[in-house]
Amino acid sequence: MVDALGVAVVGFGWMGRVHTQAYTRVLHHFPQLTVRPGLVLVAEDVPGRAEEAAARYGFAAATRDWREVAADPRVRAVSVTAPNFLHREIGVAMAEAGKHLWIEKPVGLTADDARAVADAVADAGVQAAVGFNYRNAPAVEAARELIASGELGTVTHVRVRLLSDYAAHPDGALTWRYERERGGSGVLGDLASHGADLARFLLGDITSLTADTAIFVPERARPSGTTAGHTLATGGEPGPVENEDYVNCLLRFASGARGVLEACRVSVGEQNNYGFEVHGTRGAVFWDFRRMNELGVSRGTSYQDQPVSTVYVGPGAGEFAAFQPGAANAMGYDDLKVIEAYRFLRSVAEGTPYGTTLADAVHSAAVLDAMSRSARSGTWVDVEPS
């Protein structure tokens, strides 16, 4: 028997659309789900945007006030895709209202924010998922299994990169993303949060680190009207960029492995250059998001001059079989969010967490806080236990 589940989306920028489309697609790929999500309510404070979303995607109602979502008894699960500074307030309120929660990373501005949402979820006894979508790639899950199998030997070091140009244009509008109070730690929350989650997903807990950060575009023009995405603005009043464009970080893992995590939002010539390279005493594995369904794998007994083979993941890896029938048939970014929706809804249906949880968000946020402390002090710092 399939149970109808009323869902709402709070915040309808690009990510709100991605969540909505994932809800509408999830049963196509995962018909075994025992809950059927129905679009009940969309909340967005930009005038007209919620109504437009309701008309386009079929939400039963629209509102500019997210508090109406918390109060609506028809809504049993909520996607929170609002700006970072609202994550804590909205996430806690939804949990306290008994709503299951699918919330985007980084879950607030600090580890304290993430812990507050995690505590509210635990107290309410609801299910929750977090938007660390890159770990859902079947190739990433295959890489994790390869590492865990010991085929690469003892892991010695990893390099995780997240380089993009979305903020490289000097005329990029001074939106909330560049303000400390609303956007938090800049590229740390935007991209390095994914890197911290990937590193931990593959290699285990990060125990200490040292980080360096920089702002390379120190001033931007304030937008004259409503913005969406990474809008350009010219002629507006200039204002300071308050948070980080760049971070580079050395990592130490509980396992004894070492790592490098680099993230930048102003890398001219780089479009979503995200990936990792994991080296062990007998082999290595490489992943590039731009070739999401492939792995580079080196294994054997040669040690020196050992070749790297391209492996196309297929139906045996992660959730690949729900999307494509054979290896080398490509999956895309939005498919990762469908996987995330499936695992969230399965958690709701079965009362058991599947996929990413608030605990993962707290771990990532603790790493980001440690990066900020290290950048200020110029020293190695410990990552606080979550």
Short mmCIF file of C-alpha atoms in Angstrom, two decimals:
data_model
loop_
_atom_site.label_atom_id
_atom_site.label_comp_id
_atom_site.label_asym_id
_atom_site.label_seq_id
_atom_site.Cartn_x
_atom_site.Cartn_y
_atom_site.Cartn_z
CA MET A 1 0.00 0.00 0.00
CA VAL A 2 1.33 3.45 -0.96
CA ASP A 3 0.89 6.24 1.60
CA ALA A 4 0.32 9.81 0.38
CA LEU A 5 2.86 12.19 1.87
CA GLY A 6 2.25 15.92 1.74
CA VAL A 7 5.49 17.81 1.05
CA ALA A 8 6.44 21.48 0.99
CA VAL A 9 9.42 23.41 -0.31
CA VAL A 10 10.71 26.47 1.54
CA GLY A 11 12.82 28.73 -0.66
CA PHE A 12 12.35 28.55 -4.42
CA GLY A 13 15.57 29.49 -6.08
CA TRP A 14 17.42 27.01 -8.26
CA MET A 15 17.80 24.45 -5.47
CA GLY A 16 14.11 24.64 -4.59
CA ARG A 17 13.33 23.76 -8.19
CA VAL A 18 15.78 20.84 -8.08
CA HIS A 19 14.11 19.44 -4.94
CA THR A 20 10.67 19.87 -6.47
CA GLN A 21 11.65 18.05 -9.64
CA ALA A 22 13.20 15.27 -7.56
CA TYR A 23 9.88 14.76 -5.75
CA THR A 24 8.03 14.56 -9.07
CA ARG A 25 10.52 12.05 -10.54
CA VAL A 26 11.31 9.82 -7.59
CA LEU A 27 8.58 7.21 -8.13
CA HIS A 28 9.57 6.86 -11.79
CA HIS A 29 12.97 5.58 -10.70
CA PHE A 30 12.06 4.00 -7.37
CA PRO A 31 8.56 2.53 -7.72
CA GLN A 32 9.17 0.37 -4.65
CA LEU A 33 8.73 3.41 -2.40
CA THR A 34 5.78 3.01 -0.06
CA VAL A 35 5.14 6.76 0.18
CA ARG A 36 3.95 8.98 -2.66
CA PRO A 37 5.03 12.61 -2.29
CA GLY A 38 2.40 15.21 -3.15
CA LEU A 39 3.24 18.89 -3.62
CA VAL A 40 1.16 20.73 -1.01
CA LEU A 41 2.78 24.12 -0.38
CA VAL A 42 5.65 26.28 -1.63
CA ALA A 43 7.03 29.21 0.37
CA GLU A 44 9.20 32.00 -1.03
CA ASP A 45 9.39 35.62 0.13
CA VAL A 46 10.24 37.10 -3.29
CA PRO A 47 6.92 38.49 -4.58
CA GLY A 48 5.31 36.30 -7.21
CA ARG A 49 7.92 33.55 -7.17
CA ALA A 50 5.94 31.09 -5.02
CA GLU A 51 2.80 31.58 -7.13
CA GLU A 52 4.80 30.99 -10.29
CA ALA A 53 6.27 27.80 -8.82
CA ALA A 54 2.82 26.57 -7.81
CA ALA A 55 1.46 27.14 -11.29
CA ARG A 56 4.41 25.49 -12.98
CA TYR A 57 4.83 22.42 -10.77
CA GLY A 58 1.37 21.87 -9.33
CA PHE A 59 1.71 22.83 -5.66
CA ALA A 60 -1.73 23.06 -4.10
CA ALA A 61 -0.92 26.45 -2.55
CA ALA A 62 1.72 29.16 -2.32
CA THR A 63 2.79 31.55 0.43
CA ARG A 64 5.43 34.16 1.19
CA ASP A 65 5.64 33.10 4.86
CA TRP A 66 7.45 29.84 5.70
CA ARG A 67 5.67 29.77 9.07
CA GLU A 68 2.49 28.77 7.24
CA VAL A 69 4.32 25.61 6.18
CA ALA A 70 5.09 24.71 9.80
CA ALA A 71 1.44 25.29 10.76
CA ASP A 72 -0.12 23.37 7.85
CA PRO A 73 -1.33 19.91 8.96
CA ARG A 74 -1.31 18.68 5.35
CA VAL A 75 2.46 19.01 5.23
CA ARG A 76 4.36 16.04 6.66
CA ALA A 77 7.78 16.60 5.04
CA VAL A 78 9.62 19.79 4.14
CA SER A 79 12.54 20.68 1.89
CA VAL A 80 14.47 23.68 3.20
CA THR A 81 16.36 25.32 0.33
CA ALA A 82 16.42 28.85 1.71
CA PRO A 83 19.65 30.87 2.22
CA ASN A 84 22.15 29.62 4.80
CA PHE A 85 21.31 32.13 7.54
CA LEU A 86 17.73 30.85 7.68
CA HIS A 87 18.59 27.14 7.97
CA ARG A 88 18.67 27.03 11.76
CA GLU A 89 15.45 28.95 12.42
CA ILE A 90 13.43 27.17 9.75
CA GLY A 91 14.95 23.74 10.35
CA VAL A 92 14.28 23.84 14.10
CA ALA A 93 10.74 25.15 13.58
CA MET A 94 9.88 22.41 11.09
CA ALA A 95 11.21 19.67 13.34
CA GLU A 96 9.33 21.07 16.34
CA ALA A 97 6.19 21.08 14.20
CA GLY A 98 6.69 17.35 13.59
CA LYS A 99 7.73 17.69 9.94
CA HIS A 100 10.33 15.39 8.40
CA LEU A 101 13.18 17.51 7.08
CA TRP A 102 15.27 17.49 3.90
CA ILE A 103 17.60 20.45 4.33
CA GLU A 104 20.38 21.76 2.15
CA LYS A 105 23.94 21.99 3.34
CA PRO A 106 25.67 23.58 5.19
CA VAL A 107 22.70 23.63 7.66
CA GLY A 108 23.31 27.12 9.01
CA LEU A 109 26.38 29.28 9.45
CA THR A 110 28.25 27.30 12.12
CA ALA A 111 28.49 23.90 13.74
CA ASP A 112 26.29 25.24 16.55
CA ASP A 113 23.55 25.92 14.00
CA ALA A 114 23.82 22.41 12.58
CA ARG A 115 23.77 20.91 16.08
CA ALA A 116 20.66 22.91 16.97
CA VAL A 117 18.80 21.48 13.97
CA ALA A 118 20.12 17.98 14.70
CA ASP A 119 18.98 18.25 18.33
CA ALA A 120 15.52 19.46 17.28
CA VAL A 121 15.19 16.54 14.86
CA ALA A 122 16.24 14.05 17.54
CA ASP A 123 13.86 15.54 20.12
CA ALA A 124 10.96 15.49 17.68
CA GLY A 125 11.64 11.94 16.50
CA VAL A 126 11.37 12.91 12.84
CA GLN A 127 13.59 11.83 9.94
CA ALA A 128 16.05 14.19 8.28
CA ALA A 129 18.39 14.27 5.30
CA VAL A 130 21.06 16.74 4.16
CA GLY A 131 21.97 17.85 0.64
CA PHE A 132 25.45 16.37 0.30
CA ASN A 133 24.58 15.14 -3.18
CA TYR A 134 28.05 14.28 -4.52
CA ARG A 135 28.40 11.28 -2.23
CA ASN A 136 25.29 9.87 -3.96
CA ALA A 137 27.11 9.44 -7.28
CA PRO A 138 27.36 5.70 -7.97
CA ALA A 139 31.04 6.14 -8.91
CA VAL A 140 31.76 7.78 -5.54
CA GLU A 141 30.04 4.92 -3.73
CA ALA A 142 32.05 2.46 -5.81
CA ALA A 143 35.26 4.29 -4.89
CA ARG A 144 34.36 4.07 -1.22
CA GLU A 145 33.82 0.31 -1.52
CA LEU A 146 37.12 -0.06 -3.36
CA ILE A 147 38.95 1.80 -0.58
CA ALA A 148 37.22 -0.21 2.14
CA SER A 149 38.06 -3.51 0.39
CA GLY A 150 41.77 -2.91 0.88
CA GLU A 151 42.57 -3.30 -2.82
CA LEU A 152 44.45 0.01 -2.74
CA GLY A 153 46.40 -1.01 0.34
CA THR A 154 46.58 1.40 3.25
CA VAL A 155 45.31 4.83 2.22
CA THR A 156 48.12 7.36 2.54
CA HIS A 157 46.67 10.60 1.21
CA VAL A 158 43.77 12.24 -0.60
CA ARG A 159 43.32 15.45 -2.54
CA VAL A 160 39.81 16.92 -2.79
CA ARG A 161 39.18 19.88 -5.10
CA LEU A 162 36.12 22.07 -5.69
CA LEU A 163 37.02 24.82 -8.13
CA SER A 164 34.41 26.97 -9.88
CA ASP A 165 33.97 30.33 -11.58
CA TYR A 166 30.43 31.18 -10.44
CA ALA A 167 31.70 34.24 -8.55
CA ALA A 168 34.65 35.09 -10.81
CA HIS A 169 32.98 37.96 -12.68
CA PRO A 170 33.85 41.29 -11.02
CA ASP A 171 30.33 42.51 -11.80
CA GLY A 172 28.72 39.70 -9.83
CA ALA A 173 26.02 41.21 -7.61
CA LEU A 174 26.68 41.66 -3.88
CA THR A 175 23.98 39.24 -2.73
CA TRP A 176 23.53 37.54 0.66
CA ARG A 177 26.16 34.97 -0.36
CA TYR A 178 28.93 37.52 0.21
CA GLU A 179 27.76 38.76 3.62
CA ARG A 180 29.12 37.21 6.79
CA GLU A 181 25.83 37.39 8.72
CA ARG A 182 23.73 35.82 5.97
CA GLY A 183 26.18 33.83 3.84
CA GLY A 184 28.49 32.64 6.60
CA SER A 185 31.98 31.58 5.58
CA GLY A 186 31.60 32.03 1.83
CA VAL A 187 33.18 29.31 -0.24
CA LEU A 188 33.67 27.21 2.90
CA GLY A 189 29.92 26.76 3.26
CA ASP A 190 29.22 26.71 -0.48
CA LEU A 191 31.85 24.22 -1.65
CA ALA A 192 34.28 23.15 1.07
CA SER A 193 31.34 21.70 3.01
CA HIS A 194 30.93 19.19 0.17
CA GLY A 195 34.68 18.54 0.23
CA ALA A 196 34.72 17.88 3.96
CA ASP A 197 31.79 15.47 3.58
CA LEU A 198 33.41 13.63 0.66
CA ALA A 199 36.74 13.32 2.49
CA ARG A 200 35.03 11.87 5.57
CA PHE A 201 32.75 9.63 3.48
CA LEU A 202 35.78 8.10 1.78
CA LEU A 203 38.43 8.06 4.52
CA GLY A 204 36.75 8.53 7.89
CA ASP A 205 36.93 11.28 10.49
CA ILE A 206 39.16 14.35 10.10
CA THR A 207 40.93 15.07 13.40
CA SER A 208 43.00 18.20 12.74
CA LEU A 209 43.82 20.69 10.01
CA THR A 210 45.53 23.90 9.04
CA ALA A 211 43.90 26.29 6.59
CA ASP A 212 44.55 29.46 4.61
CA THR A 213 41.77 31.62 3.15
CA ALA A 214 41.59 34.67 0.89
CA ILE A 215 39.18 37.18 -0.66
CA PHE A 216 40.25 37.90 -4.23
CA VAL A 217 37.30 40.09 -5.33
CA PRO A 218 37.04 42.46 -2.36
CA GLU A 219 34.17 44.66 -3.60
CA ARG A 220 30.96 44.14 -5.58
CA ALA A 221 27.98 46.25 -6.67
CA ARG A 222 24.75 46.02 -4.71
CA PRO A 223 21.86 44.76 -6.87
CA SER A 224 19.04 47.17 -7.69
CA GLY A 225 16.32 44.51 -7.48
CA THR A 226 15.53 40.88 -6.78
CA THR A 227 18.30 38.46 -7.69
CA ALA A 228 18.33 34.81 -8.68
CA GLY A 229 21.39 32.63 -8.86
CA HIS A 230 24.63 34.44 -9.61
CA THR A 231 23.25 37.68 -11.07
CA LEU A 232 25.47 40.39 -12.56
CA ALA A 233 25.05 43.97 -11.36
CA THR A 234 26.63 47.13 -12.73
CA GLY A 235 26.31 50.71 -11.56
CA GLY A 236 25.03 49.86 -8.11
CA GLU A 237 26.51 51.14 -4.87
CA PRO A 238 29.70 49.18 -4.15
CA GLY A 239 30.02 47.19 -0.97
CA PRO A 240 32.62 44.91 0.62
CA VAL A 241 32.79 41.16 0.16
CA GLU A 242 32.88 39.92 3.75
CA ASN A 243 33.51 36.19 3.36
CA GLU A 244 35.98 33.87 1.69
CA ASP A 245 36.54 33.35 -2.03
CA TYR A 246 39.21 30.69 -1.48
CA VAL A 247 40.36 28.09 1.04
CA ASN A 248 43.25 25.66 1.01
CA CYS A 249 43.56 23.17 3.82
CA LEU A 250 45.85 20.37 4.98
CA LEU A 251 44.03 17.54 6.73
CA ARG A 252 44.91 14.75 9.16
CA PHE A 253 42.58 11.78 9.50
CA ALA A 254 41.99 9.48 12.44
CA SER A 255 43.34 6.66 10.26
CA GLY A 256 46.70 8.40 9.92
CA ALA A 257 46.08 9.41 6.31
CA ARG A 258 46.83 12.94 5.15
CA GLY A 259 44.83 15.16 2.83
CA VAL A 260 44.52 18.41 0.92
CA LEU A 261 41.19 20.18 0.41
CA GLU A 262 41.05 23.19 -1.91
CA ALA A 263 37.93 25.17 -2.83
CA CYS A 264 37.50 28.38 -4.80
CA ARG A 265 34.50 30.24 -6.23
CA VAL A 266 36.49 32.70 -8.40
CA SER A 267 38.59 30.27 -10.48
CA VAL A 268 38.48 31.67 -14.00
CA GLY A 269 38.45 28.82 -16.52
CA GLU A 270 37.01 26.29 -14.05
CA GLN A 271 33.40 25.15 -14.28
CA ASN A 272 32.43 22.68 -11.55
CA ASN A 273 35.89 21.14 -11.41
CA TYR A 274 35.07 18.92 -8.46
CA GLY A 275 36.73 15.63 -7.64
CA PHE A 276 39.20 13.63 -5.60
CA GLU A 277 42.33 11.54 -5.86
CA VAL A 278 42.88 8.85 -3.22
CA HIS A 279 46.28 7.13 -3.00
CA GLY A 280 47.11 3.95 -1.12
CA THR A 281 50.20 1.84 -0.68
CA ARG A 282 49.21 -0.41 -3.61
CA GLY A 283 46.96 1.70 -5.82
CA ALA A 284 44.84 4.79 -6.35
CA VAL A 285 41.36 5.89 -7.39
CA PHE A 286 40.38 9.12 -9.15
CA TRP A 287 36.98 10.80 -9.68
CA ASP A 288 35.98 13.93 -11.60
CA PHE A 289 32.41 15.21 -11.30
CA ARG A 290 32.51 16.39 -14.92
CA ARG A 291 32.89 12.71 -15.88
CA MET A 292 30.59 11.64 -13.09
CA ASN A 293 30.08 8.05 -14.15
CA GLU A 294 33.75 7.13 -14.49
CA LEU A 295 36.57 6.20 -12.15
CA GLY A 296 40.27 6.13 -12.80
CA VAL A 297 41.63 3.06 -11.00
CA SER A 298 45.22 1.92 -10.52
CA ARG A 299 45.71 -1.43 -8.78
CA GLY A 300 48.06 -4.35 -8.99
CA THR A 301 51.52 -5.28 -7.74
CA SER A 302 53.74 -3.06 -9.91
CA TYR A 303 53.96 -0.06 -7.57
CA GLN A 304 56.11 1.87 -10.08
CA ASP A 305 54.78 2.70 -13.56
CA GLN A 306 51.49 1.06 -12.66
CA PRO A 307 48.84 2.08 -15.22
CA VAL A 308 45.49 3.76 -14.54
CA SER A 309 42.40 2.19 -16.12
CA THR A 310 39.11 3.95 -16.83
CA VAL A 311 36.19 2.12 -15.25
CA TYR A 312 32.63 3.00 -16.27
CA VAL A 313 30.30 2.31 -13.37
CA GLY A 314 27.13 0.40 -14.13
CA PRO A 315 24.05 -1.15 -12.54
CA GLY A 316 26.07 -2.79 -9.80
CA ALA A 317 27.20 0.56 -8.35
CA GLY A 318 25.03 2.52 -5.93
CA GLU A 319 21.63 3.41 -7.38
CA PHE A 320 22.82 3.40 -11.00
CA ALA A 321 20.36 0.67 -12.04
CA ALA A 322 17.42 2.94 -11.19
CA PHE A 323 18.46 5.28 -13.98
CA GLN A 324 20.39 3.44 -16.69
CA PRO A 325 20.55 -0.18 -17.93
CA GLY A 326 24.28 -0.47 -18.57
CA ALA A 327 27.69 1.04 -17.93
CA ALA A 328 28.73 4.20 -19.82
CA ASN A 329 25.13 5.44 -20.02
CA ALA A 330 25.45 8.82 -18.35
CA MET A 331 23.67 10.05 -15.25
CA GLY A 332 23.50 13.76 -14.39
CA TYR A 333 23.46 16.15 -11.43
CA ASP A 334 19.67 16.17 -10.97
CA ASP A 335 19.73 12.36 -10.75
CA LEU A 336 21.83 12.67 -7.60
CA LYS A 337 19.05 14.72 -6.01
CA VAL A 338 16.50 12.09 -7.03
CA ILE A 339 18.62 9.53 -5.17
CA GLU A 340 18.69 11.89 -2.20
CA ALA A 341 14.89 12.26 -2.34
CA TYR A 342 14.49 8.48 -2.50
CA ARG A 343 16.65 7.89 0.55
CA PHE A 344 14.90 10.66 2.48
CA LEU A 345 11.44 9.31 1.63
CA ARG A 346 12.52 5.76 2.41
CA SER A 347 13.69 7.01 5.81
CA VAL A 348 10.27 8.54 6.40
CA ALA A 349 8.47 5.39 5.28
CA GLU A 350 10.56 2.96 7.33
CA GLY A 351 11.52 5.15 10.30
CA THR A 352 15.20 4.36 9.77
CA PRO A 353 17.79 6.80 8.39
CA TYR A 354 19.11 6.13 4.88
CA GLY A 355 21.72 8.31 3.21
CA THR A 356 23.06 11.53 4.71
CA THR A 357 21.86 12.66 8.12
CA LEU A 358 22.15 15.70 10.36
CA ALA A 359 25.10 13.97 12.03
CA ASP A 360 26.95 14.24 8.71
CA ALA A 361 26.09 17.94 8.56
CA VAL A 362 27.44 18.49 12.07
CA HIS A 363 30.69 16.71 11.17
CA SER A 364 31.13 18.86 8.06
CA ALA A 365 30.28 22.06 9.93
CA ALA A 366 32.83 21.23 12.65
CA VAL A 367 35.49 20.94 9.94
CA LEU A 368 34.46 24.32 8.49
CA ASP A 369 34.62 25.95 11.93
CA ALA A 370 38.11 24.49 12.39
CA MET A 371 39.15 25.93 9.02
CA SER A 372 38.00 29.38 10.09
CA ARG A 373 39.82 29.14 13.42
CA SER A 374 43.00 27.94 11.73
CA ALA A 375 42.91 30.68 9.10
CA ARG A 376 42.65 33.29 11.85
CA SER A 377 45.41 31.81 14.02
CA GLY A 378 47.73 30.51 11.31
CA THR A 379 48.15 27.26 13.22
CA TRP A 380 47.07 23.62 13.22
CA VAL A 381 43.79 23.15 15.11
CA ASP A 382 41.82 20.12 16.24
CA VAL A 383 38.40 19.44 14.78
CA GLU A 384 35.98 19.54 17.67
CA PRO A 385 34.12 16.27 18.27
CA SER A 386 30.58 16.44 16.99
#
